[in-house]
PDB file of C-alpha atoms and ligand atoms in Angstrom:
ATOM      1  CA  MET A 548       0.230  -0.347  -0.368  1.00 95.00           C
ATOM      2  CA  LYS A 549       0.967   3.930  -0.702  1.00 98.00           C
ATOM      3  CA  LYS A 550       2.409   5.570   2.548  1.00 98.00           C
ATOM      4  CA  VAL A 551       0.320   8.459   3.749  1.00 98.00           C
ATOM      5  CA  ALA A 552       3.143  11.735   4.477  1.00 99.00           C
ATOM      6  CA  VAL A 553       1.473  13.762   7.317  1.00 99.00           C
ATOM      7  CA  ILE A 554       3.484  17.705   6.818  1.00 98.00           C
ATOM      8  CA  MET A 555       2.483  19.626  10.073  1.00 98.00           C
ATOM      9  CA  GLY A 556       4.560  23.231   9.551  1.00 98.00           C
ATOM     10  CA  SER A 557       5.612  23.672  12.719  1.00 98.00           C
ATOM     11  CA  ASP A 558       5.944  20.769  16.324  1.00 98.00           C
ATOM     12  CA  SER A 559       3.444  23.311  17.601  1.00 98.00           C
ATOM     13  CA  ASP A 560       0.684  21.929  15.207  1.00 98.00           C
ATOM     14  CA  LEU A 561       1.174  18.336  16.358  1.00 98.00           C
ATOM     15  CA  PRO A 562      -2.238  17.940  18.913  1.00 98.00           C
ATOM     16  CA  VAL A 563      -4.131  18.257  16.673  1.00 98.00           C
ATOM     17  CA  LEU A 564      -2.936  16.105  14.183  1.00 98.00           C
ATOM     18  CA  LYS A 565      -3.648  13.292  17.010  1.00 98.00           C
ATOM     19  CA  GLY A 566      -7.228  12.506  15.253  1.00 98.00           C
ATOM     20  CA  ALA A 567      -5.366  12.223  11.653  1.00 98.00           C
ATOM     21  CA  PHE A 568      -2.630   9.407  13.034  1.00 98.00           C
ATOM     22  CA  GLU A 569      -5.843   8.098  14.970  1.00 98.00           C
ATOM     23  CA  GLN A 570      -8.050   7.245  12.083  1.00 98.00           C
ATOM     24  CA  LEU A 571      -4.464   5.945   9.609  1.00 98.00           C
ATOM     25  CA  LYS A 572      -3.500   3.909  13.207  1.00 98.00           C
ATOM     26  CA  LYS A 573      -7.841   2.380  12.621  1.00 98.00           C
ATOM     27  CA  LEU A 574      -7.645   1.736   9.239  1.00 98.00           C
ATOM     28  CA  GLU A 575      -2.987   0.141   8.896  1.00 98.00           C
ATOM     29  CA  ILE A 576      -1.799   2.481   7.218  1.00 98.00           C
ATOM     30  CA  PRO A 577       1.671   3.310   6.743  1.00 98.00           C
ATOM     31  CA  PHE A 578       2.272   6.360   7.190  1.00 98.00           C
ATOM     32  CA  GLU A 579       5.481   9.223   8.020  1.00 98.00           C
ATOM     33  CA  ALA A 580       4.963  12.456  10.032  1.00 98.00           C
ATOM     34  CA  HIS A 581       6.955  15.592   9.646  1.00 98.00           C
ATOM     35  CA  VAL A 582       7.773  19.253  10.449  1.00 98.00           C
ATOM     36  CA  TYR A 583       8.640  21.369   7.101  1.00 98.00           C
ATOM     37  CA  SER A 584       7.555  24.773   7.254  1.00 98.00           C
ATOM     38  CA  ALA A 585       6.791  26.915   3.940  1.00 98.00           C
ATOM     39  CA  HIS A 586       8.754  29.666   5.081  1.00 98.00           C
ATOM     40  CA  ARG A 587      11.120  28.232   7.436  1.00 98.00           C
ATOM     41  CA  THR A 588      12.770  25.052   5.811  1.00 98.00           C
ATOM     42  CA  PRO A 589      11.143  26.283   2.285  1.00 98.00           C
ATOM     43  CA  ASP A 590      13.697  23.541   0.707  1.00 98.00           C
ATOM     44  CA  GLU A 591      13.146  20.349   1.932  1.00 98.00           C
ATOM     45  CA  ALA A 592       9.649  20.709   2.213  1.00 98.00           C
ATOM     46  CA  ALA A 593       9.752  21.054  -1.435  1.00 98.00           C
ATOM     47  CA  SER A 594      12.615  17.892  -1.610  1.00 98.00           C
ATOM     48  CA  PHE A 595      10.427  15.950   0.491  1.00 98.00           C
ATOM     49  CA  ALA A 596       7.464  16.676  -2.388  1.00 98.00           C
ATOM     50  CA  ALA A 597       9.077  16.527  -5.054  1.00 98.00           C
ATOM     51  CA  ASN A 598      10.277  13.042  -4.133  1.00 98.00           C
ATOM     52  CA  ALA A 599       7.865  11.708  -2.553  1.00 98.00           C
ATOM     53  CA  ARG A 600       6.543   9.578  -5.184  1.00 98.00           C
ATOM     54  CA  GLU A 601       9.427   7.717  -5.515  1.00 98.00           C
ATOM     55  CA  ASN A 602       9.095   7.186  -1.822  1.00 98.00           C
ATOM     56  CA  GLY A 603       6.206   5.168  -1.196  1.00 98.00           C
ATOM     57  CA  PHE A 604       4.197   8.409  -0.614  1.00 98.00           C
ATOM     58  CA  GLY A 605      -0.006   7.995  -2.359  1.00 98.00           C
ATOM     59  CA  VAL A 606      -0.985  11.546  -0.995  1.00 98.00           C
ATOM     60  CA  LEU A 607      -0.112  14.090   1.560  1.00 99.00           C
ATOM     61  CA  ILE A 608      -1.224  15.662   4.103  1.00 99.00           C
ATOM     62  CA  ALA A 609      -0.172  19.509   4.986  1.00 99.00           C
ATOM     63  CA  ALA A 610      -1.132  20.980   8.397  1.00 98.00           C
ATOM     64  CA  ALA A 611      -0.274  24.575   8.829  1.00 98.00           C
ATOM     65  CA  GLY A 612      -1.808  27.770  11.295  1.00 98.00           C
ATOM     66  CA  LYS A 613      -1.560  31.600  10.609  1.00 98.00           C
ATOM     67  CA  ALA A 614       0.081  32.315   6.728  1.00 97.00           C
ATOM     68  CA  ALA A 615      -0.258  28.972   5.352  1.00 98.00           C
ATOM     69  CA  HIS A 616       1.294  28.027   2.361  1.00 98.00           C
ATOM     70  CA  LEU A 617       3.014  24.900   3.068  1.00 98.00           C
ATOM     71  CA  ALA A 618       0.300  22.222   1.269  1.00 98.00           C
ATOM     72  CA  GLY A 619       0.146  24.832  -1.882  1.00 98.00           C
ATOM     73  CA  ALA A 620       4.343  25.239  -1.281  1.00 98.00           C
ATOM     74  CA  LEU A 621       4.036  21.053  -1.432  1.00 98.00           C
ATOM     75  CA  ALA A 622       1.226  21.063  -3.876  1.00 98.00           C
ATOM     76  CA  ALA A 623       3.761  22.719  -6.343  1.00 98.00           C
ATOM     77  CA  ARG A 624       5.719  20.494  -6.384  1.00 98.00           C
ATOM     78  CA  THR A 625       4.403  16.879  -6.984  1.00 98.00           C
ATOM     79  CA  THR A 626       2.032  15.670  -8.713  1.00 98.00           C
ATOM     80  CA  LEU A 627       0.240  13.502  -5.497  1.00 98.00           C
ATOM     81  CA  PRO A 628      -2.891  14.903  -4.226  1.00 98.00           C
ATOM     82  CA  VAL A 629      -1.957  17.360  -0.965  1.00 99.00           C
ATOM     83  CA  ILE A 630      -4.663  17.558   1.082  1.00 99.00           C
ATOM     84  CA  GLY A 631      -4.971  21.070   4.128  1.00 99.00           C
ATOM     85  CA  ILE A 632      -5.277  21.382   7.111  1.00 98.00           C
ATOM     86  CA  PRO A 633      -5.964  24.863   8.342  1.00 98.00           C
ATOM     87  CA  VAL A 634      -4.634  24.510  11.707  1.00 98.00           C
ATOM     88  CA  LYS A 635      -6.145  27.141  14.350  1.00 98.00           C
ATOM     89  CA  SER A 636      -3.150  28.963  16.238  1.00 91.00           C
ATOM     90  CA  SER A 637      -3.509  32.423  15.413  1.00 88.00           C
ATOM     91  CA  THR A 638      -5.500  35.687  16.570  1.00 93.00           C
ATOM     92  CA  LEU A 639      -7.727  35.635  14.242  1.00 97.00           C
ATOM     93  CA  ASP A 640      -8.875  31.960  14.573  1.00 96.00           C
ATOM     94  CA  GLY A 641      -7.844  29.779  11.605  1.00 98.00           C
ATOM     95  CA  LEU A 642      -9.560  32.032   9.184  1.00 98.00           C
ATOM     96  CA  ASP A 643      -6.195  33.021   7.811  1.00 98.00           C
ATOM     97  CA  ALA A 644      -5.293  29.695   7.836  1.00 98.00           C
ATOM     98  CA  LEU A 645      -8.364  28.680   5.837  1.00 98.00           C
ATOM     99  CA  LEU A 646      -7.768  31.790   3.060  1.00 98.00           C
ATOM    100  CA  SER A 647      -4.407  30.660   2.773  1.00 98.00           C
ATOM    101  CA  THR A 648      -4.618  27.497   1.890  1.00 98.00           C
ATOM    102  CA  VAL A 649      -8.459  27.134   0.610  1.00 98.00           C
ATOM    103  CA  GLN A 650      -7.572  30.186  -2.217  1.00 98.00           C
ATOM    104  CA  MET A 651      -5.225  27.969  -4.561  1.00 98.00           C
ATOM    105  CA  PRO A 652      -5.184  29.399  -8.345  1.00 98.00           C
ATOM    106  CA  SER A 653      -6.140  26.818 -11.163  1.00 98.00           C
ATOM    107  CA  GLY A 654      -3.949  24.369 -11.923  1.00 98.00           C
ATOM    108  CA  MET A 655      -2.834  23.777  -8.343  1.00 98.00           C
ATOM    109  CA  PRO A 656      -5.216  22.210  -6.597  1.00 98.00           C
ATOM    110  CA  VAL A 657      -5.499  21.327  -2.844  1.00 98.00           C
ATOM    111  CA  ALA A 658      -8.324  19.464  -0.970  1.00 98.00           C
ATOM    112  CA  THR A 659      -8.864  21.907   2.107  1.00 98.00           C
ATOM    113  CA  VAL A 660     -11.087  19.822   5.139  1.00 98.00           C
ATOM    114  CA  ALA A 661     -12.332  22.341   7.875  1.00 98.00           C
ATOM    115  CA  ILE A 662      -9.983  24.159  10.065  1.00 98.00           C
ATOM    116  CA  ASP A 663      -8.264  21.470  12.292  1.00 98.00           C
ATOM    117  CA  GLY A 664     -10.111  18.994  10.861  1.00 98.00           C
ATOM    118  CA  SER A 665      -7.265  16.276  10.628  1.00 98.00           C
ATOM    119  CA  ALA A 666      -9.340  12.949  11.347  1.00 98.00           C
ATOM    120  CA  ASN A 667     -11.484  13.966   7.886  1.00 98.00           C
ATOM    121  CA  ALA A 668      -8.082  14.392   6.069  1.00 99.00           C
ATOM    122  CA  ALA A 669      -7.100  11.197   7.144  1.00 99.00           C
ATOM    123  CA  LEU A 670     -10.530   9.980   6.177  1.00 98.00           C
ATOM    124  CA  LEU A 671      -9.951  11.590   2.477  1.00 99.00           C
ATOM    125  CA  ALA A 672      -6.506  10.750   2.115  1.00 99.00           C
ATOM    126  CA  ALA A 673      -7.978   6.940   3.232  1.00 98.00           C
ATOM    127  CA  GLN A 674     -10.890   7.165   0.021  1.00 98.00           C
ATOM    128  CA  ILE A 675      -7.891   8.538  -2.486  1.00 98.00           C
ATOM    129  CA  LEU A 676      -5.933   5.417  -1.602  1.00 98.00           C
ATOM    130  CA  ALA A 677      -8.650   3.029  -1.417  1.00 98.00           C
ATOM    131  CA  VAL A 678     -10.275   4.171  -5.171  1.00 98.00           C
ATOM    132  CA  GLU A 679      -6.914   0.677  -6.445  1.00 97.00           C
ATOM    133  CA  ASP A 680      -7.936  -1.209  -2.348  1.00 98.00           C
ATOM    134  CA  ALA A 681     -10.614  -3.125  -2.774  1.00 98.00           C
ATOM    135  CA  ALA A 682      -9.445  -3.897   1.444  1.00 98.00           C
ATOM    136  CA  LEU A 683      -8.697  -0.569   1.719  1.00 98.00           C
ATOM    137  CA  ALA A 684     -12.330   0.339   0.715  1.00 98.00           C
ATOM    138  CA  ASP A 685     -13.707  -2.320   2.709  1.00 98.00           C
ATOM    139  CA  LYS A 686     -12.470  -1.008   5.968  1.00 98.00           C
ATOM    140  CA  LEU A 687     -14.224   2.223   5.834  1.00 98.00           C
ATOM    141  CA  ALA A 688     -17.499   0.606   4.722  1.00 98.00           C
ATOM    142  CA  ALA A 689     -17.715  -0.789   7.881  1.00 98.00           C
ATOM    143  CA  MET A 690     -16.781   2.931   9.692  1.00 98.00           C
ATOM    144  CA  ARG A 691     -19.422   4.149   7.894  1.00 98.00           C
ATOM    145  CA  LYS A 692     -21.259   1.529   8.241  1.00 98.00           C
ATOM    146  CA  SER A 693     -20.536   1.464  12.160  1.00 98.00           C
ATOM    147  CA  GLN A 694     -21.024   5.248  11.742  1.00 97.00           C
ATOM    148  CA  HIS A 695     -24.275   5.052  11.004  1.00 98.00           C
ATOM    149  CA  ASP A 696     -26.061   2.300  13.503  1.00 98.00           C
ATOM    150  CA  ALA A 697     -24.146   4.529  16.319  1.00 98.00           C
ATOM    151  CA  VAL A 698     -27.120   7.408  14.769  1.00 98.00           C
ATOM    152  CA  ILE A 699     -29.792   5.041  14.714  1.00 98.00           C
ATOM    153  CA  ALA A 700     -28.788   3.923  18.226  1.00 98.00           C
ATOM    154  CA  LYS A 701     -28.651   7.256  20.062  1.00 98.00           C
ATOM    155  CA  ASP A 702     -32.262   8.322  17.968  1.00 97.00           C
ATOM    156  CA  ALA A 703     -33.251   5.566  19.382  1.00 97.00           C
ATOM    157  CA  ALA A 704     -32.703   5.981  23.115  1.00 98.00           C
ATOM    158  CA  ILE A 705     -33.708   9.705  22.197  1.00 96.00           C
ATOM    159  CA  VAL A 706     -35.807  10.804  25.307  1.00 96.00           C
ATOM    160  CA  ILE A 707     -37.650  14.388  25.672  1.00 95.00           C
ATOM    161  CA  ASP A 708     -38.546  15.593  29.026  1.00 91.00           C
TER     162      ASP A 708
HETATM  163  C1  RP5 B 740       2.634  27.779  10.945  1.00 68.50           C
HETATM  164  O1  RP5 B 740       3.131  28.406  12.148  1.00 68.50           O
HETATM  165  C2  RP5 B 740       2.716  26.610  11.425  1.00 68.50           C
HETATM  166  O2  RP5 B 740       1.759  25.852  11.417  1.00 68.50           O
HETATM  167  C3  RP5 B 740       1.764  26.461  12.701  1.00 68.50           C
HETATM  168  O3  RP5 B 740       0.603  26.525  12.885  1.00 68.50           O
HETATM  169  C4  RP5 B 740       2.321  28.567  13.237  1.00 68.50           C
HETATM  170  C5  RP5 B 740       3.171  28.689  13.960  1.00 68.50           C
HETATM  171  O4  RP5 B 740       4.449  27.647  14.375  1.00 68.50           O
HETATM  172  P1  RP5 B 740       5.346  28.668  15.965  1.00 68.50           P
HETATM  173  O5  RP5 B 740       5.707  29.525  15.182  1.00 68.50           O
HETATM  174  O6  RP5 B 740       4.364  27.717  17.192  1.00 68.50           O
HETATM  175  O7  RP5 B 740       6.790  27.523  15.228  1.00 68.50           O
HETATM  176  O8  RP5 B 740       3.748  28.232  10.281  1.00 68.50           O
END
C-alpha cells in the first residue's frame, strides 16, 4: 500500500494531528509524520514533495496555521494529491489559515478540510488510496456502517422530558 505523508509546519501543530494519526492507525495505513515549514525550511519541504512519489507516498497531508502556505508549496512540487488542514493557531481563529490553504490558483489544487479537521483529512487520504485498494475500501465501508448504526441507536434512545 502507498504511504501517507503527514507534514506539519511546526511541532506546535502536533496536537491537532492526533485525530489524523488515530484514523490512519485504525485503518492500518502506513504513514510518516514530518515537520517542514514552507517559510522556515522551504528547501526541505520542496525536496520532500518532489521526491514523495518515488519514495512510496500516495497522498500528502499538510497542516499549517497563520499564513498557511505549506499545502500549496507542497502541491507546487508534486502531482500527488495534497490535502490541506488549516490550523487554528492565531488570533484570527484559523480563518487566516483556511483562506491561505483553500484559495489556490487554478491548475494547482489543494483539497482543503475544515479548520483543525485532521480526522477528515486522514479519511479523505484513505478514500483516495482505496480507489485502487478493495480491502481498504471494505474497512472504510465498515466504518461508515458503524457510524450509521451509532446514530440510529442515539435516535432510538432519545428522550424528551
Ligand atoms: C505555522 O505557524 C505553523 O504551521 C504553526 O501553525 C504556526 C505557528 O508556528 P510556531 O511559531 O508555533 O512554530 O507556520
